[in-house]
Amino acid sequence: MRRVPRRVMPARVSAPPEPSLRVVIVQRALPAASAGALAFVVADRLGLVTLLGLRRLLDLEDAWLVFAFAIVSGAIAATRARALPWIAFAALGVLYVLVAFTPLFDAQYDAWLLRDAPRAADAIVVLSSDVTSEGRLSSNGLSRLVAGLALARDGHAPLLVRTDLGAGHADDTGDALEIAEGTSVEVVRVGPVASTRDEALRVDELAAARPLRRVIVVTDAMHERRAAATFRAMGLEVIAVPAPERDFSLPPRDPDDRVRAFEEWITERAAWTLYAMRGWIDEGDQAR
């Protein structure tokens, strides 16, 4: 009788057991949450959080934003994309080192700055800045106003125009008048404004009522290029005279200066692109 060979059944390969919830939380979620929180802190330091509009979009305090990023990163750790928080943290860490500890971007900052020699104009336009809840000018606002008054005192224009943030902001009139006391320049306020574009529109409206053709625009150093281009788009002749930067040195002298300069520069580059896309400035104006 012929023997039938026995069929050998392949050995079953058992799937690896799923990790327990405790393992997922301790070994994956908590480290990923820490990486996500640190990535947010680094991104915020570089100005990327403001650039992406996350604060305005989520309308949360910084502590809650850090917590939210930690929670999201911890949740991602339970998925196949669990490496993402670590990749983001590593990439932002490398960028921070390049920004803070190397002169890699210094030439970009220098090329972005715009400064004209002061000369006679019809008006000096001092752009608005933040105001404290008690109506005191911020350091930037104070620097701009002092620079504008100095130009007026030197006889560059008989009129100083200040833009007003309007409703929802404390009135800084008293603070400004106290600083301007003793000067003979005429001070006019226009507003309300919520953007550089608004400021240019309000000054253009004033120019329709008064003989304003040439204006000196005073604002922060990094903001000057976009501000000047926005006013030129209104048909005004612009003399760009930025106020001294008091929060950091330009050119940067240490890591903190470089980080602050990068934050301002990247924000202005993004705003320039947005204004150009909306037709509010001439893209070719960047070559000035």
CSV table of C-alpha atoms in Angstrom, one decimal:
chain,number,residue,atom,x,y,z
A,1,MET,CA,0.0,0.0,0.0
A,2,ARG,CA,1.3,3.4,-1.0
A,3,ARG,CA,2.1,5.8,1.8
A,4,VAL,CA,0.7,9.3,1.4
A,5,PRO,CA,3.2,11.9,2.7
A,6,ARG,CA,1.9,14.0,5.5
A,7,ARG,CA,1.4,17.7,4.8
A,8,VAL,CA,3.5,19.9,7.0
A,9,MET,CA,1.6,22.9,8.2
A,10,PRO,CA,3.5,26.1,8.4
A,11,ALA,CA,4.2,27.4,11.8
A,12,ARG,CA,2.0,30.2,12.9
A,13,VAL,CA,3.7,33.5,13.6
A,14,SER,CA,2.0,35.2,16.4
A,15,ALA,CA,1.6,39.0,16.2
A,16,PRO,CA,3.5,41.0,18.8
A,17,PRO,CA,1.3,42.0,21.7
A,18,GLU,CA,0.0,45.5,21.7
A,19,PRO,CA,1.7,47.7,24.2
A,20,SER,CA,-0.3,48.4,27.3
A,21,LEU,CA,-1.8,51.8,27.9
A,22,ARG,CA,0.7,52.5,30.6
A,23,VAL,CA,3.6,51.8,28.3
A,24,VAL,CA,2.1,54.1,25.6
A,25,ILE,CA,1.7,56.9,28.1
A,26,VAL,CA,5.0,56.6,29.9
A,27,GLN,CA,7.3,55.6,27.0
A,28,ARG,CA,5.7,57.5,24.2
A,29,ALA,CA,3.1,60.1,25.1
A,30,LEU,CA,4.9,61.9,27.9
A,31,PRO,CA,8.3,62.3,26.1
A,32,ALA,CA,6.5,63.3,22.9
A,33,ALA,CA,4.4,65.9,24.9
A,34,SER,CA,7.6,67.3,26.3
A,35,ALA,CA,9.1,67.5,22.8
A,36,GLY,CA,6.0,69.2,21.5
A,37,ALA,CA,6.0,71.8,24.3
A,38,LEU,CA,9.7,72.5,23.8
A,39,ALA,CA,9.2,72.8,20.0
A,40,PHE,CA,6.4,75.4,20.7
A,41,VAL,CA,8.7,77.4,23.0
A,42,VAL,CA,11.5,77.5,20.4
A,43,ALA,CA,9.1,78.4,17.6
A,44,ASP,CA,7.7,81.2,19.7
A,45,ARG,CA,11.1,82.5,20.5
A,46,LEU,CA,11.9,82.7,16.8
A,47,GLY,CA,8.6,84.5,16.0
A,48,LEU,CA,7.1,81.6,14.1
A,49,VAL,CA,4.0,81.3,16.4
A,50,THR,CA,3.1,84.9,15.7
A,51,LEU,CA,4.0,84.4,12.0
A,52,LEU,CA,1.5,81.5,11.7
A,53,GLY,CA,-1.2,83.4,13.5
A,54,LEU,CA,-1.7,80.7,16.1
A,55,ARG,CA,-2.3,83.2,19.0
A,56,ARG,CA,-4.9,85.0,17.0
A,57,LEU,CA,-6.5,81.8,15.7
A,58,LEU,CA,-6.7,80.0,19.1
A,59,ASP,CA,-7.0,83.1,21.3
A,60,LEU,CA,-5.2,81.4,24.2
A,61,GLU,CA,-2.6,82.6,26.7
A,62,ASP,CA,0.9,81.3,26.1
A,63,ALA,CA,0.7,78.8,29.0
A,64,TRP,CA,-2.4,77.3,27.5
A,65,LEU,CA,-0.8,77.2,24.0
A,66,VAL,CA,2.2,75.3,25.4
A,67,PHE,CA,-0.2,72.9,27.2
A,68,ALA,CA,-2.3,72.4,24.0
A,69,PHE,CA,0.8,71.6,21.9
A,70,ALA,CA,1.9,69.1,24.6
A,71,ILE,CA,-1.5,67.4,24.5
A,72,VAL,CA,-1.5,67.2,20.7
A,73,SER,CA,2.0,65.9,20.6
A,74,GLY,CA,1.2,63.3,23.2
A,75,ALA,CA,-1.8,62.2,21.2
A,76,ILE,CA,0.3,61.9,18.1
A,77,ALA,CA,2.7,59.6,19.9
A,78,ALA,CA,-0.1,56.9,20.0
A,79,THR,CA,-0.2,56.9,16.1
A,80,ARG,CA,2.1,55.9,13.4
A,81,ALA,CA,3.2,59.5,13.1
A,82,ARG,CA,4.7,59.5,16.6
A,83,ALA,CA,8.1,60.7,15.3
A,84,LEU,CA,6.6,64.1,14.2
A,85,PRO,CA,7.0,65.9,17.5
A,86,TRP,CA,10.6,64.8,17.7
A,87,ILE,CA,11.3,65.8,14.1
A,88,ALA,CA,9.7,69.3,14.7
A,89,PHE,CA,11.7,69.7,17.9
A,90,ALA,CA,15.0,68.7,16.2
A,91,ALA,CA,14.4,70.9,13.2
A,92,LEU,CA,13.5,74.0,15.3
A,93,GLY,CA,16.5,73.3,17.6
A,94,VAL,CA,18.9,73.3,14.6
A,95,LEU,CA,17.3,76.5,13.2
A,96,TYR,CA,17.6,78.2,16.6
A,97,VAL,CA,21.3,77.3,16.9
A,98,LEU,CA,21.9,78.7,13.3
A,99,VAL,CA,20.0,81.9,14.1
A,100,ALA,CA,21.4,82.6,17.6
A,101,PHE,CA,24.9,81.4,17.4
A,102,THR,CA,26.0,82.0,13.8
A,103,PRO,CA,26.0,85.1,11.5
A,104,LEU,CA,24.1,83.2,8.9
A,105,PHE,CA,21.2,85.7,8.7
A,106,ASP,CA,23.1,88.9,9.5
A,107,ALA,CA,23.5,89.9,5.8
A,108,GLN,CA,19.8,89.4,5.3
A,109,TYR,CA,19.0,91.8,8.2
A,110,ASP,CA,21.4,94.4,6.8
A,111,ALA,CA,20.0,94.2,3.3
A,112,TRP,CA,16.4,94.6,4.6
A,113,LEU,CA,17.0,97.8,6.5
A,114,LEU,CA,16.0,101.1,4.7
A,115,ARG,CA,17.3,104.4,5.8
A,116,ASP,CA,17.3,107.7,3.9
A,117,ALA,CA,19.1,110.9,4.8
A,118,PRO,CA,16.6,113.3,6.5
A,119,ARG,CA,15.6,116.3,4.4
A,120,ALA,CA,12.8,118.8,4.2
A,121,ALA,CA,9.3,117.4,3.9
A,122,ASP,CA,5.7,118.5,4.3
A,123,ALA,CA,5.0,116.3,7.3
A,124,ILE,CA,6.6,113.8,9.6
A,125,VAL,CA,4.4,110.7,10.0
A,126,VAL,CA,5.0,108.7,13.3
A,127,LEU,CA,3.4,105.3,13.0
A,128,SER,CA,1.5,103.9,16.0
A,129,SER,CA,2.7,101.2,18.4
A,130,ASP,CA,1.4,99.4,21.5
A,131,VAL,CA,0.0,101.4,24.4
A,132,THR,CA,-0.2,100.2,28.0
A,133,SER,CA,-3.6,99.9,29.7
A,134,GLU,CA,-2.9,103.2,31.5
A,135,GLY,CA,-2.2,105.1,28.3
A,136,ARG,CA,1.6,105.0,28.3
A,137,LEU,CA,3.5,104.5,25.1
A,138,SER,CA,5.4,101.3,24.7
A,139,SER,CA,9.2,101.4,24.2
A,140,ASN,CA,8.8,101.2,20.5
A,141,GLY,CA,6.1,103.9,20.5
A,142,LEU,CA,8.2,106.2,22.7
A,143,SER,CA,11.3,105.7,20.4
A,144,ARG,CA,9.2,106.6,17.3
A,145,LEU,CA,7.7,109.7,18.8
A,146,VAL,CA,11.0,111.0,20.2
A,147,ALA,CA,12.6,110.4,16.8
A,148,GLY,CA,9.8,112.2,15.0
A,149,LEU,CA,10.0,115.2,17.4
A,150,ALA,CA,13.8,115.4,16.9
A,151,LEU,CA,13.2,115.6,13.2
A,152,ALA,CA,10.6,118.4,13.7
A,153,ARG,CA,13.0,120.2,16.1
A,154,ASP,CA,15.7,120.1,13.4
A,155,GLY,CA,13.3,121.9,11.0
A,156,HIS,CA,12.6,119.0,8.6
A,157,ALA,CA,8.8,119.6,8.6
A,158,PRO,CA,6.3,121.9,10.2
A,159,LEU,CA,3.7,119.2,10.9
A,160,LEU,CA,3.9,115.9,12.8
A,161,VAL,CA,1.2,113.3,12.1
A,162,ARG,CA,0.5,110.5,14.6
A,163,THR,CA,-1.7,107.5,13.8
A,164,ASP,CA,-4.3,106.5,16.4
A,165,LEU,CA,-5.1,102.9,17.3
A,166,GLY,CA,-8.7,104.0,18.1
A,167,ALA,CA,-11.4,102.1,20.1
A,168,GLY,CA,-10.2,99.2,22.3
A,169,HIS,CA,-6.9,100.8,23.1
A,170,ALA,CA,-6.0,103.2,25.9
A,171,ASP,CA,-5.6,106.9,24.9
A,172,ASP,CA,-1.9,107.9,24.9
A,173,THR,CA,-2.6,111.6,24.2
A,174,GLY,CA,-1.5,112.7,27.6
A,175,ASP,CA,1.7,110.8,27.4
A,176,ALA,CA,2.5,112.1,23.9
A,177,LEU,CA,1.7,115.7,24.8
A,178,GLU,CA,4.0,115.5,27.9
A,179,ILE,CA,6.8,114.3,25.7
A,180,ALA,CA,6.1,116.9,23.0
A,181,GLU,CA,5.9,119.8,25.5
A,182,GLY,CA,8.1,122.7,24.6
A,183,THR,CA,8.1,122.0,20.8
A,184,SER,CA,6.4,124.4,18.4
A,185,VAL,CA,5.5,121.7,15.8
A,186,GLU,CA,1.8,121.2,15.0
A,187,VAL,CA,0.7,117.7,15.9
A,188,VAL,CA,-2.3,116.1,14.1
A,189,ARG,CA,-3.8,112.7,14.9
A,190,VAL,CA,-5.4,110.5,12.2
A,191,GLY,CA,-7.2,107.2,12.7
A,192,PRO,CA,-8.4,104.8,13.7
A,193,VAL,CA,-5.9,102.3,12.3
A,194,ALA,CA,-5.3,98.6,12.7
A,195,SER,CA,-2.5,98.1,10.2
A,196,THR,CA,0.2,99.8,8.2
A,197,ARG,CA,-2.2,99.9,5.2
A,198,ASP,CA,-4.8,101.8,7.4
A,199,GLU,CA,-2.1,104.3,8.4
A,200,ALA,CA,-1.2,105.0,4.8
A,201,LEU,CA,-4.9,105.4,3.9
A,202,ARG,CA,-5.5,107.8,6.8
A,203,VAL,CA,-2.5,109.9,5.8
A,204,ASP,CA,-3.6,109.9,2.2
A,205,GLU,CA,-7.0,111.2,3.3
A,206,LEU,CA,-5.2,114.0,5.2
A,207,ALA,CA,-3.1,114.8,2.1
A,208,ALA,CA,-6.3,115.4,0.2
A,209,ALA,CA,-7.2,118.2,2.6
A,210,ARG,CA,-3.8,119.6,3.2
A,211,PRO,CA,-0.8,120.1,0.8
A,212,LEU,CA,1.1,117.0,1.8
A,213,ARG,CA,3.3,115.6,-1.0
A,214,ARG,CA,6.5,114.6,0.7
A,215,VAL,CA,6.4,112.8,4.1
A,216,ILE,CA,9.0,111.5,6.4
A,217,VAL,CA,7.8,108.1,7.7
A,218,VAL,CA,9.1,107.1,11.2
A,219,THR,CA,8.7,103.6,12.5
A,220,ASP,CA,10.9,100.7,13.7
A,221,ALA,CA,13.9,99.8,11.7
A,222,MET,CA,12.7,96.4,10.4
A,223,HIS,CA,9.2,97.8,9.7
A,224,GLU,CA,10.5,100.8,7.7
A,225,ARG,CA,10.8,99.1,4.3
A,226,ARG,CA,7.2,97.8,4.2
A,227,ALA,CA,5.9,101.0,5.7
A,228,ALA,CA,7.7,103.2,3.1
A,229,ALA,CA,6.5,101.0,0.3
A,230,THR,CA,2.9,101.2,1.5
A,231,PHE,CA,2.9,105.0,1.7
A,232,ARG,CA,4.5,105.2,-1.7
A,233,ALA,CA,1.7,103.1,-3.1
A,234,MET,CA,-0.6,106.0,-2.2
A,235,GLY,CA,1.3,108.3,-4.5
A,236,LEU,CA,3.3,110.0,-1.7
A,237,GLU,CA,7.0,110.8,-1.9
A,238,VAL,CA,8.5,109.0,1.1
A,239,ILE,CA,11.7,109.7,3.1
A,240,ALA,CA,12.4,106.6,5.2
A,241,VAL,CA,13.9,107.6,8.6
A,242,PRO,CA,13.6,104.7,11.1
A,243,ALA,CA,13.6,105.3,14.8
A,244,PRO,CA,16.5,103.9,16.8
A,245,GLU,CA,15.9,100.3,17.8
A,246,ARG,CA,16.0,100.1,21.6
A,247,ASP,CA,15.1,96.4,22.3
A,248,PHE,CA,18.1,94.9,20.5
A,249,SER,CA,21.2,95.9,18.5
A,250,LEU,CA,21.4,96.2,14.7
A,251,PRO,CA,23.6,94.7,13.5
A,252,PRO,CA,23.2,92.0,16.1
A,253,ARG,CA,26.0,91.7,18.7
A,254,ASP,CA,25.0,88.6,20.7
A,255,PRO,CA,22.6,85.6,20.5
A,256,ASP,CA,19.7,87.4,22.0
A,257,ASP,CA,20.1,90.3,19.5
A,258,ARG,CA,20.2,87.7,16.6
A,259,VAL,CA,17.0,85.9,17.8
A,260,ARG,CA,15.1,89.2,18.2
A,261,ALA,CA,16.3,90.4,14.8
A,262,PHE,CA,15.3,87.1,13.2
A,263,GLU,CA,11.8,87.4,14.8
A,264,GLU,CA,11.3,90.9,13.4
A,265,TRP,CA,12.8,90.1,10.0
A,266,ILE,CA,10.8,86.9,9.3
A,267,THR,CA,7.6,88.6,10.4
A,268,GLU,CA,8.3,91.6,8.1
A,269,ARG,CA,9.2,89.3,5.1
A,270,ALA,CA,5.9,87.5,5.5
A,271,ALA,CA,4.0,90.7,5.8
A,272,TRP,CA,5.7,92.1,2.7
A,273,THR,CA,4.6,89.0,0.7
A,274,LEU,CA,1.0,89.4,2.0
A,275,TYR,CA,0.9,93.1,1.1
A,276,ALA,CA,2.4,92.4,-2.4
A,277,MET,CA,-0.2,89.6,-3.0
A,278,ARG,CA,-3.0,92.1,-2.1
A,279,GLY,CA,-1.6,94.8,-4.3
A,280,TRP,CA,-0.9,97.2,-1.5
A,281,ILE,CA,2.7,97.6,-2.4
A,282,ASP,CA,4.8,97.4,-5.5
A,283,GLU,CA,6.9,94.2,-5.4
A,284,GLY,CA,9.7,96.0,-7.2
A,285,ASP,CA,10.0,98.5,-4.4
A,286,GLN,CA,11.9,95.9,-2.4
A,287,ALA,CA,15.0,96.5,-4.7
A,288,ARG,CA,15.4,100.1,-3.3
